[in-house]
Amino acid sequence: MQRWLGPITAEGPMRTKQFRVELDDAQRARLLLLTRQGRAPARTVLRAHILLRASEDAFDDDTVAALHTSVNTVQRVRRRFAEEGLDRALYDRPRPGGTPKLDAAGEARLIALACSTPPEGRAVWTLQLLADTLVELHVIDTISDESVRRTLGKKPAQAVAGRPLVHGHGRRRLRLAHGRRAGPLHRGGDRP
């Protein structure tokens, strides 16, 4: 396989990279420690290896082959180092996630509703029926059946109900962990 090495100078082929990695002694020592300790996440260790190889002026193709990664990953780590520094090259930005739809009081209302007897003409509470009832009771403006499912799947909700509550994949009803229908939910002491 032939590689383009860049323009030829009197000293030989010149390597041209858009983002060069030049590490000082403290940075090199930190990266070596990361790779040798074995306590960092695999993604961080891989990025440390990429930076160490890039500082030795290794070709991206060689780095990809040695570390079993992709060219895009190598280029992205080099670019992050050049533009934003060592910490940004090693670690991802925090991902805070979305705010929960229901606060603690809303979750308590949902659990109490799920443990009550279903409305007339219904044998069981469905996730959509629970969501619609929460909106009707003005607990929340809008909520999806998926948010209801996630809330009822939490351990505190299951502890209050006295048994695990999960939905069946096909019918979107409350089900027990083994997959059978839960039937009507009763309050803690009212179970037969």
Coordinates of C-alpha atoms in Angstrom, one line a residue:
M1 CA 0.0 0.0 0.0
Q2 CA 1.4 3.3 -1.0
R3 CA 0.9 6.4 1.1
W4 CA 1.2 10.0 0.2
L5 CA 3.8 11.4 2.5
G6 CA 3.4 15.1 1.6
P7 CA 5.9 17.3 -0.2
I8 CA 9.4 16.0 -0.5
T9 CA 12.1 18.2 1.1
A10 CA 15.9 17.8 1.3
E11 CA 15.4 16.0 4.7
G12 CA 12.9 13.5 3.2
P13 CA 9.1 13.4 3.1
M14 CA 7.4 16.0 5.2
R15 CA 4.3 15.0 7.2
T16 CA 1.5 17.4 6.9
K17 CA -1.3 17.2 9.5
Q18 CA -3.9 19.7 10.1
F19 CA -3.9 19.3 13.9
R20 CA -0.5 18.4 15.4
V21 CA -0.2 17.0 18.9
E22 CA 2.8 18.3 20.9
L23 CA 2.8 17.2 24.5
D24 CA 4.9 18.7 27.3
D25 CA 6.5 16.5 29.9
A26 CA 3.6 16.8 32.4
Q27 CA 1.0 15.9 29.8
R28 CA 3.0 12.9 28.6
A29 CA 3.4 11.7 32.2
R30 CA -0.3 12.0 32.8
L31 CA -1.2 10.1 29.6
L32 CA 1.3 7.3 30.4
L33 CA -0.1 7.0 33.9
L34 CA -3.6 6.8 32.5
T35 CA -2.6 4.0 30.1
R36 CA -0.8 2.0 32.8
Q37 CA -3.0 2.3 35.8
G38 CA -6.0 0.4 34.3
R39 CA -8.6 2.4 36.3
A40 CA -9.8 4.8 33.6
P41 CA -12.7 4.0 31.3
A42 CA -11.7 2.2 28.1
R43 CA -12.6 5.2 26.0
T44 CA -10.3 7.5 28.0
V45 CA -7.4 5.0 27.7
L46 CA -7.9 4.7 23.9
R47 CA -7.8 8.5 23.6
A48 CA -4.6 8.6 25.7
H49 CA -3.0 6.1 23.4
I50 CA -4.1 8.1 20.3
L51 CA -2.5 11.2 21.8
L52 CA 0.7 9.5 22.7
R53 CA 1.0 8.0 19.2
A54 CA 0.1 11.3 17.6
S55 CA 2.8 13.1 19.6
E56 CA 5.3 10.6 18.2
D57 CA 4.2 11.8 14.7
A58 CA 2.7 8.4 13.8
F59 CA 0.5 8.2 10.7
D60 CA -3.2 8.0 11.4
D61 CA -3.5 4.8 9.4
D62 CA -0.8 3.2 11.6
T63 CA -2.6 4.4 14.8
V64 CA -5.9 3.0 13.5
A65 CA -4.3 -0.4 12.8
A66 CA -2.4 -0.5 16.1
L67 CA -5.4 0.5 18.3
H68 CA -8.2 -1.1 16.3
T69 CA -10.2 2.1 16.0
S70 CA -11.3 4.4 13.1
V71 CA -9.6 7.2 11.3
N72 CA -12.4 9.6 12.3
T73 CA -11.8 8.8 16.0
V74 CA -8.1 9.5 15.7
Q75 CA -8.7 12.8 13.8
R76 CA -11.4 13.9 16.2
V77 CA -9.1 13.3 19.3
R78 CA -6.3 15.2 17.6
R79 CA -8.6 18.1 16.7
R80 CA -10.1 18.3 20.2
F81 CA -6.6 18.4 21.7
A82 CA -5.4 21.1 19.4
E83 CA -8.5 23.3 19.8
E84 CA -9.6 22.7 23.4
G85 CA -6.8 21.0 25.3
L86 CA -6.0 17.7 26.9
D87 CA -9.0 17.3 29.2
R88 CA -11.4 17.9 26.3
A89 CA -9.5 15.4 24.2
L90 CA -9.7 12.7 26.9
Y91 CA -13.2 13.2 28.3
D92 CA -16.6 13.8 26.9
R93 CA -18.7 16.7 28.0
P94 CA -21.2 15.9 30.7
R95 CA -24.6 14.8 29.5
P96 CA -27.2 16.0 32.0
G97 CA -30.2 14.5 30.4
G98 CA -33.7 15.9 30.5
T99 CA -35.6 17.0 33.5
P100 CA -38.1 14.5 34.8
K101 CA -41.7 15.0 33.8
L102 CA -43.1 14.2 37.2
D103 CA -41.8 15.6 40.5
A104 CA -42.0 13.6 43.7
A105 CA -45.6 14.7 44.4
G106 CA -46.6 13.8 40.8
E107 CA -44.9 10.4 41.1
A108 CA -46.8 9.8 44.4
R109 CA -50.1 10.7 42.7
L110 CA -49.3 8.3 39.8
I111 CA -48.4 5.4 42.1
A112 CA -51.6 6.0 44.2
L113 CA -53.6 6.1 41.0
A114 CA -52.1 2.9 39.7
C115 CA -52.8 1.1 43.0
S116 CA -56.4 2.2 43.1
T117 CA -59.3 0.4 41.4
P118 CA -59.6 1.2 37.7
P119 CA -62.5 3.3 36.4
E120 CA -65.8 1.6 35.7
G121 CA -65.9 -0.6 32.7
R122 CA -62.1 -1.3 32.9
A123 CA -60.5 -4.4 34.3
V124 CA -57.0 -2.9 34.6
W125 CA -55.2 0.4 34.4
T126 CA -53.5 0.8 31.0
L127 CA -50.5 3.1 30.7
Q128 CA -52.4 5.4 28.4
L129 CA -55.4 5.5 30.8
L130 CA -53.1 6.4 33.6
A131 CA -51.5 9.2 31.5
D132 CA -54.9 10.6 30.5
T133 CA -56.1 10.5 34.1
L134 CA -53.1 12.4 35.3
V135 CA -53.8 15.1 32.8
E136 CA -57.5 15.2 33.7
L137 CA -56.6 15.6 37.4
H138 CA -54.3 18.5 36.5
V139 CA -51.3 16.8 38.0
I140 CA -49.4 17.6 34.8
D141 CA -50.2 19.4 31.5
T142 CA -49.1 16.5 29.2
I143 CA -47.4 13.2 29.7
S144 CA -46.9 10.2 27.5
D145 CA -47.6 6.5 28.3
E146 CA -43.9 5.9 28.1
S147 CA -43.1 8.4 30.9
V148 CA -45.8 6.6 33.0
R149 CA -44.1 3.3 32.2
R150 CA -40.7 4.6 33.2
T151 CA -42.0 6.1 36.4
L152 CA -43.8 2.9 37.4
G153 CA -40.8 0.8 36.6
K154 CA -38.7 2.6 39.2
K155 CA -37.9 0.7 42.4
P156 CA -39.7 3.1 44.7
A157 CA -42.9 2.7 42.7
Q158 CA -42.6 -1.1 42.7
A159 CA -42.0 -1.1 46.5
V160 CA -45.2 0.9 47.1
A161 CA -47.2 -1.4 44.8
G162 CA -45.8 -4.5 46.5
R163 CA -44.8 -6.1 43.3
P164 CA -42.9 -5.2 40.1
L165 CA -45.0 -3.4 37.5
V166 CA -43.9 -3.5 33.8
H167 CA -45.8 -3.3 30.6
G168 CA -46.3 -6.0 28.1
H169 CA -44.7 -5.3 24.7
G170 CA -47.8 -6.0 22.7
R171 CA -50.8 -4.7 24.6
R172 CA -49.3 -1.8 26.7
R173 CA -50.9 -3.0 29.9
L174 CA -49.5 -3.3 33.4
R175 CA -47.8 -6.7 33.8
L176 CA -45.9 -8.6 36.4
A177 CA -42.2 -9.2 35.9
H178 CA -42.8 -12.8 34.6
G179 CA -45.0 -11.3 31.8
R180 CA -48.5 -12.3 33.0
R181 CA -51.2 -9.6 33.4
A182 CA -51.3 -8.0 36.8
G183 CA -55.0 -7.8 36.9
P184 CA -56.6 -5.1 39.0
L185 CA -54.2 -3.4 41.3
H186 CA -55.1 -3.2 45.0
R187 CA -53.8 -1.1 47.8
G188 CA -51.2 -2.7 50.0
G189 CA -53.4 -4.3 52.7
D190 CA -56.5 -4.9 50.5
R191 CA -55.0 -7.8 48.5
P192 CA -56.8 -11.1 48.6

